[in-house]
Amino acid sequence: MLEEKTTRSFAIGAAAGLTAGLAANAVRKIFVQAPTMMAGEWDEGLAAEHRAVLKLFDQIQATESSHGTRRSILLTQIGHALAKHALEEENAVYAMLRTHGQVAEADRLNSDHGYVKQYLFELGQMSTSHPLFLSKIGDFRAMLEEHMRDEEEKIFPRLRGLLDEDENAALTKAMNQEGLKLA
Ligand SMILES: [Fe+2]
Ligand SMILES: [Fe+2]
Protein backbone atom coordinates (compact mmCIF):
# COMPACT_ATOMS: atom_id res chain seq x y z
CA MET A 1 0.00 0.00 0.00
CA LEU A 2 2.72 2.36 1.02
CA GLU A 3 4.71 1.26 -1.99
CA GLU A 4 1.74 1.91 -4.26
CA LYS A 5 1.28 5.37 -2.76
CA THR A 6 4.96 6.15 -3.20
CA THR A 7 4.86 4.98 -6.81
CA ARG A 8 1.77 7.11 -7.47
CA SER A 9 3.19 10.22 -5.88
CA PHE A 10 6.42 9.67 -7.77
CA ALA A 11 4.43 9.42 -11.03
CA ILE A 12 2.49 12.59 -10.20
CA GLY A 13 5.73 14.36 -9.33
CA ALA A 14 7.37 13.22 -12.56
CA ALA A 15 4.35 14.33 -14.59
CA ALA A 16 4.37 17.73 -12.88
CA GLY A 17 8.09 18.00 -13.57
CA LEU A 18 7.54 17.10 -17.21
CA THR A 19 4.73 19.66 -17.54
CA ALA A 20 6.89 22.33 -15.94
CA GLY A 21 9.74 21.31 -18.24
CA LEU A 22 7.54 21.56 -21.32
CA ALA A 23 6.24 24.94 -20.21
CA ALA A 24 9.79 26.16 -19.61
CA ASN A 25 10.76 24.87 -23.04
CA ALA A 26 7.82 26.67 -24.66
CA VAL A 27 8.85 29.90 -22.94
CA ARG A 28 12.47 29.41 -24.02
CA LYS A 29 11.35 28.82 -27.63
CA ILE A 30 9.22 31.98 -27.68
CA PHE A 31 12.16 33.90 -26.22
CA VAL A 32 14.43 32.63 -29.03
CA GLN A 33 11.86 33.44 -31.74
CA ALA A 34 10.88 36.82 -30.21
CA PRO A 35 13.36 39.05 -32.09
CA THR A 36 12.06 37.65 -35.40
CA MET A 37 8.40 37.94 -34.36
CA MET A 38 8.88 41.50 -33.10
CA ALA A 39 10.67 42.65 -36.27
CA GLY A 40 7.30 42.80 -38.07
CA GLU A 41 6.11 41.00 -41.21
CA TRP A 42 7.77 37.80 -42.49
CA ASP A 43 10.27 39.63 -44.72
CA GLU A 44 11.28 42.03 -41.93
CA GLY A 45 11.71 39.12 -39.50
CA LEU A 46 13.95 37.30 -41.95
CA ALA A 47 15.98 40.44 -42.67
CA ALA A 48 16.51 40.85 -38.89
CA GLU A 49 17.82 37.28 -38.79
CA HIS A 50 20.19 38.08 -41.69
CA ARG A 51 21.64 40.97 -39.68
CA ALA A 52 21.90 38.82 -36.53
CA VAL A 53 23.85 36.10 -38.32
CA LEU A 54 26.20 38.66 -39.91
CA LYS A 55 26.98 39.92 -36.40
CA LEU A 56 28.07 36.38 -35.49
CA PHE A 57 30.31 36.45 -38.58
CA ASP A 58 31.78 39.78 -37.39
CA GLN A 59 32.62 38.09 -34.10
CA ILE A 60 34.18 34.96 -35.58
CA GLN A 61 36.16 37.05 -38.09
CA ALA A 62 37.62 39.01 -35.16
CA THR A 63 39.11 35.83 -33.60
CA GLU A 64 42.66 34.53 -33.88
CA SER A 65 43.82 30.95 -34.47
CA SER A 66 44.49 30.50 -30.72
CA HIS A 67 40.78 31.16 -29.92
CA GLY A 68 39.69 27.59 -30.69
CA THR A 69 36.84 27.34 -28.19
CA ARG A 70 35.43 30.72 -29.17
CA ARG A 71 35.56 29.79 -32.85
CA SER A 72 33.76 26.49 -32.15
CA ILE A 73 31.04 28.16 -30.08
CA LEU A 74 30.45 30.87 -32.69
CA LEU A 75 30.39 28.32 -35.51
CA THR A 76 27.77 26.31 -33.58
CA GLN A 77 25.71 29.48 -33.06
CA ILE A 78 25.95 30.31 -36.78
CA GLY A 79 24.86 26.75 -37.61
CA HIS A 80 21.84 26.91 -35.28
CA ALA A 81 20.76 30.33 -36.51
CA LEU A 82 21.03 29.26 -40.15
CA ALA A 83 19.22 25.94 -39.60
CA LYS A 84 16.24 27.76 -38.05
CA HIS A 85 16.37 30.40 -40.79
CA ALA A 86 16.45 27.76 -43.55
CA LEU A 87 13.42 25.97 -42.08
CA GLU A 88 11.45 29.24 -41.95
CA GLU A 89 12.30 30.05 -45.55
CA GLU A 90 12.10 26.62 -47.16
CA ASN A 91 8.95 25.41 -45.35
CA ALA A 92 6.98 28.65 -45.61
CA VAL A 93 8.41 31.40 -47.83
CA TYR A 94 9.90 29.36 -50.70
CA ALA A 95 6.78 27.17 -50.70
CA MET A 96 4.67 30.34 -51.06
CA LEU A 97 6.98 31.54 -53.85
CA ARG A 98 6.24 28.36 -55.83
CA THR A 99 2.50 28.70 -55.13
CA HIS A 100 2.74 32.12 -56.77
CA GLY A 101 4.63 30.93 -59.86
CA GLN A 102 8.15 31.85 -58.71
CA VAL A 103 9.40 28.26 -59.07
CA ALA A 104 12.83 28.97 -60.58
CA GLU A 105 13.53 31.63 -57.92
CA ALA A 106 12.51 29.30 -55.08
CA ASP A 107 14.62 26.47 -56.48
CA ARG A 108 17.65 28.74 -56.90
CA LEU A 109 17.41 29.99 -53.31
CA ASN A 110 16.87 26.45 -52.07
CA SER A 111 19.99 25.33 -53.91
CA ASP A 112 21.97 28.14 -52.23
CA HIS A 113 20.89 26.70 -48.86
CA GLY A 114 22.51 23.40 -49.87
CA TYR A 115 25.83 25.24 -50.23
CA VAL A 116 25.30 26.94 -46.86
CA LYS A 117 25.14 23.42 -45.38
CA GLN A 118 28.23 22.46 -47.39
CA TYR A 119 30.22 25.35 -45.86
CA LEU A 120 29.00 24.43 -42.37
CA PHE A 121 30.03 20.80 -42.94
CA GLU A 122 33.48 21.69 -44.30
CA LEU A 123 34.13 24.19 -41.49
CA GLY A 124 33.00 21.58 -38.96
CA GLN A 125 35.57 19.17 -40.38
CA MET A 126 38.34 21.77 -40.33
CA SER A 127 40.56 22.45 -37.31
CA THR A 128 39.74 25.86 -35.80
CA SER A 129 43.51 26.60 -35.88
CA HIS A 130 43.82 25.79 -39.60
CA PRO A 131 45.56 28.67 -41.41
CA LEU A 132 42.70 28.80 -43.94
CA PHE A 133 39.87 28.78 -41.36
CA LEU A 134 39.12 32.52 -41.61
CA SER A 135 39.53 32.54 -45.36
CA LYS A 136 36.82 29.87 -45.64
CA ILE A 137 34.64 31.84 -43.22
CA GLY A 138 35.15 34.87 -45.51
CA ASP A 139 34.11 32.89 -48.62
CA PHE A 140 31.07 31.57 -46.73
CA ARG A 141 30.07 35.08 -45.68
CA ALA A 142 30.41 36.45 -49.23
CA MET A 143 28.18 33.67 -50.59
CA LEU A 144 25.66 34.23 -47.82
CA GLU A 145 25.57 38.01 -48.29
CA GLU A 146 24.87 37.62 -51.99
CA HIS A 147 22.02 35.22 -51.19
CA MET A 148 20.63 37.64 -48.58
CA ARG A 149 20.79 40.55 -51.06
CA ASP A 150 18.91 38.48 -53.62
CA GLU A 151 16.19 37.76 -51.04
CA GLU A 152 15.96 41.22 -49.48
CA GLU A 153 16.28 43.36 -52.62
CA LYS A 154 14.48 41.27 -55.25
CA ILE A 155 12.64 38.12 -54.33
CA PHE A 156 11.01 39.03 -51.00
CA PRO A 157 9.69 42.49 -51.97
CA ARG A 158 8.19 40.97 -55.14
CA LEU A 159 6.45 38.19 -53.17
CA ARG A 160 5.20 40.62 -50.55
CA GLY A 161 3.67 42.72 -53.32
CA LEU A 162 2.01 39.67 -54.91
CA LEU A 163 0.27 38.78 -51.65
CA ASP A 164 -2.67 40.63 -50.14
CA GLU A 165 -2.72 41.70 -46.50
CA ASP A 166 -4.28 38.46 -45.20
CA GLU A 167 -1.88 36.29 -47.19
CA ASN A 168 1.12 38.24 -45.88
CA ALA A 169 -0.19 37.87 -42.31
CA ALA A 170 -0.69 34.12 -42.85
CA LEU A 171 2.84 33.80 -44.22
CA THR A 172 4.26 35.69 -41.21
CA LYS A 173 2.44 33.25 -38.92
CA ALA A 174 3.59 30.17 -40.88
CA MET A 175 7.20 31.41 -40.97
CA ASN A 176 7.26 31.97 -37.19
CA GLN A 177 5.67 28.57 -36.56
CA GLU A 178 8.47 26.93 -38.55
CA GLY A 179 11.02 28.94 -36.57
CA LEU A 180 9.54 27.80 -33.27
CA LYS A 181 10.17 24.18 -34.27
CA LEU A 182 13.93 24.77 -34.16
CA ALA A 183 14.04 27.66 -31.67
FE1 LIG B 1 17.67 31.99 -47.79
FE1 LIG C 1 17.32 34.44 -45.73
Coordinates of C-alpha atoms and ligand atoms in Angstrom, one line a residue:
M1 CA 0.0 0.0 0.0
L2 CA 2.7 2.4 1.0
E3 CA 4.7 1.3 -2.0
E4 CA 1.7 1.9 -4.3
K5 CA 1.3 5.4 -2.8
T6 CA 5.0 6.2 -3.2
T7 CA 4.9 5.0 -6.8
R8 CA 1.8 7.1 -7.5
S9 CA 3.2 10.2 -5.9
F10 CA 6.4 9.7 -7.8
A11 CA 4.4 9.4 -11.0
I12 CA 2.5 12.6 -10.2
G13 CA 5.7 14.4 -9.3
A14 CA 7.4 13.2 -12.6
A15 CA 4.3 14.3 -14.6
A16 CA 4.4 17.7 -12.9
G17 CA 8.1 18.0 -13.6
L18 CA 7.5 17.1 -17.2
T19 CA 4.7 19.7 -17.5
A20 CA 6.9 22.3 -15.9
G21 CA 9.7 21.3 -18.2
L22 CA 7.5 21.6 -21.3
A23 CA 6.2 24.9 -20.2
A24 CA 9.8 26.2 -19.6
N25 CA 10.8 24.9 -23.0
A26 CA 7.8 26.7 -24.7
V27 CA 8.8 29.9 -22.9
R28 CA 12.5 29.4 -24.0
K29 CA 11.4 28.8 -27.6
I30 CA 9.2 32.0 -27.7
F31 CA 12.2 33.9 -26.2
V32 CA 14.4 32.6 -29.0
Q33 CA 11.9 33.4 -31.7
A34 CA 10.9 36.8 -30.2
P35 CA 13.4 39.1 -32.1
T36 CA 12.1 37.7 -35.4
M37 CA 8.4 37.9 -34.4
M38 CA 8.9 41.5 -33.1
A39 CA 10.7 42.7 -36.3
G40 CA 7.3 42.8 -38.1
E41 CA 6.1 41.0 -41.2
W42 CA 7.8 37.8 -42.5
D43 CA 10.3 39.6 -44.7
E44 CA 11.3 42.0 -41.9
G45 CA 11.7 39.1 -39.5
L46 CA 13.9 37.3 -42.0
A47 CA 16.0 40.4 -42.7
A48 CA 16.5 40.9 -38.9
E49 CA 17.8 37.3 -38.8
H50 CA 20.2 38.1 -41.7
R51 CA 21.6 41.0 -39.7
A52 CA 21.9 38.8 -36.5
V53 CA 23.8 36.1 -38.3
L54 CA 26.2 38.7 -39.9
K55 CA 27.0 39.9 -36.4
L56 CA 28.1 36.4 -35.5
F57 CA 30.3 36.4 -38.6
D58 CA 31.8 39.8 -37.4
Q59 CA 32.6 38.1 -34.1
I60 CA 34.2 35.0 -35.6
Q61 CA 36.2 37.0 -38.1
A62 CA 37.6 39.0 -35.2
T63 CA 39.1 35.8 -33.6
E64 CA 42.7 34.5 -33.9
S65 CA 43.8 31.0 -34.5
S66 CA 44.5 30.5 -30.7
H67 CA 40.8 31.2 -29.9
G68 CA 39.7 27.6 -30.7
T69 CA 36.8 27.3 -28.2
R70 CA 35.4 30.7 -29.2
R71 CA 35.6 29.8 -32.9
S72 CA 33.8 26.5 -32.2
I73 CA 31.0 28.2 -30.1
L74 CA 30.4 30.9 -32.7
L75 CA 30.4 28.3 -35.5
T76 CA 27.8 26.3 -33.6
Q77 CA 25.7 29.5 -33.1
I78 CA 25.9 30.3 -36.8
G79 CA 24.9 26.7 -37.6
H80 CA 21.8 26.9 -35.3
A81 CA 20.8 30.3 -36.5
L82 CA 21.0 29.3 -40.2
A83 CA 19.2 25.9 -39.6
K84 CA 16.2 27.8 -38.1
H85 CA 16.4 30.4 -40.8
A86 CA 16.5 27.8 -43.5
L87 CA 13.4 26.0 -42.1
E88 CA 11.5 29.2 -42.0
E89 CA 12.3 30.1 -45.5
E90 CA 12.1 26.6 -47.2
N91 CA 9.0 25.4 -45.4
A92 CA 7.0 28.7 -45.6
V93 CA 8.4 31.4 -47.8
Y94 CA 9.9 29.4 -50.7
A95 CA 6.8 27.2 -50.7
M96 CA 4.7 30.3 -51.1
L97 CA 7.0 31.5 -53.8
R98 CA 6.2 28.4 -55.8
T99 CA 2.5 28.7 -55.1
H100 CA 2.7 32.1 -56.8
G101 CA 4.6 30.9 -59.9
Q102 CA 8.1 31.9 -58.7
V103 CA 9.4 28.3 -59.1
A104 CA 12.8 29.0 -60.6
E105 CA 13.5 31.6 -57.9
A106 CA 12.5 29.3 -55.1
D107 CA 14.6 26.5 -56.5
R108 CA 17.7 28.7 -56.9
L109 CA 17.4 30.0 -53.3
N110 CA 16.9 26.4 -52.1
S111 CA 20.0 25.3 -53.9
D112 CA 22.0 28.1 -52.2
H113 CA 20.9 26.7 -48.9
G114 CA 22.5 23.4 -49.9
Y115 CA 25.8 25.2 -50.2
V116 CA 25.3 26.9 -46.9
K117 CA 25.1 23.4 -45.4
Q118 CA 28.2 22.5 -47.4
Y119 CA 30.2 25.3 -45.9
L120 CA 29.0 24.4 -42.4
F121 CA 30.0 20.8 -42.9
E122 CA 33.5 21.7 -44.3
L123 CA 34.1 24.2 -41.5
G124 CA 33.0 21.6 -39.0
Q125 CA 35.6 19.2 -40.4
M126 CA 38.3 21.8 -40.3
S127 CA 40.6 22.4 -37.3
T128 CA 39.7 25.9 -35.8
S129 CA 43.5 26.6 -35.9
H130 CA 43.8 25.8 -39.6
P131 CA 45.6 28.7 -41.4
L132 CA 42.7 28.8 -43.9
F133 CA 39.9 28.8 -41.4
L134 CA 39.1 32.5 -41.6
S135 CA 39.5 32.5 -45.4
K136 CA 36.8 29.9 -45.6
I137 CA 34.6 31.8 -43.2
G138 CA 35.2 34.9 -45.5
D139 CA 34.1 32.9 -48.6
F140 CA 31.1 31.6 -46.7
R141 CA 30.1 35.1 -45.7
A142 CA 30.4 36.4 -49.2
M143 CA 28.2 33.7 -50.6
L144 CA 25.7 34.2 -47.8
E145 CA 25.6 38.0 -48.3
E146 CA 24.9 37.6 -52.0
H147 CA 22.0 35.2 -51.2
M148 CA 20.6 37.6 -48.6
R149 CA 20.8 40.6 -51.1
D150 CA 18.9 38.5 -53.6
E151 CA 16.2 37.8 -51.0
E152 CA 16.0 41.2 -49.5
E153 CA 16.3 43.4 -52.6
K154 CA 14.5 41.3 -55.2
I155 CA 12.6 38.1 -54.3
F156 CA 11.0 39.0 -51.0
P157 CA 9.7 42.5 -52.0
R158 CA 8.2 41.0 -55.1
L159 CA 6.4 38.2 -53.2
R160 CA 5.2 40.6 -50.5
G161 CA 3.7 42.7 -53.3
L162 CA 2.0 39.7 -54.9
L163 CA 0.3 38.8 -51.6
D164 CA -2.7 40.6 -50.1
E165 CA -2.7 41.7 -46.5
D166 CA -4.3 38.5 -45.2
E167 CA -1.9 36.3 -47.2
N168 CA 1.1 38.2 -45.9
A169 CA -0.2 37.9 -42.3
A170 CA -0.7 34.1 -42.8
L171 CA 2.8 33.8 -44.2
T172 CA 4.3 35.7 -41.2
K173 CA 2.4 33.2 -38.9
A174 CA 3.6 30.2 -40.9
M175 CA 7.2 31.4 -41.0
N176 CA 7.3 32.0 -37.2
Q177 CA 5.7 28.6 -36.6
E178 CA 8.5 26.9 -38.6
G179 CA 11.0 28.9 -36.6
L180 CA 9.5 27.8 -33.3
K181 CA 10.2 24.2 -34.3
L182 CA 13.9 24.8 -34.2
A183 CA 14.0 27.7 -31.7
Ligands
FE1 FE 17.7 32.0 -47.8
FE2 FE 17.3 34.4 -45.7

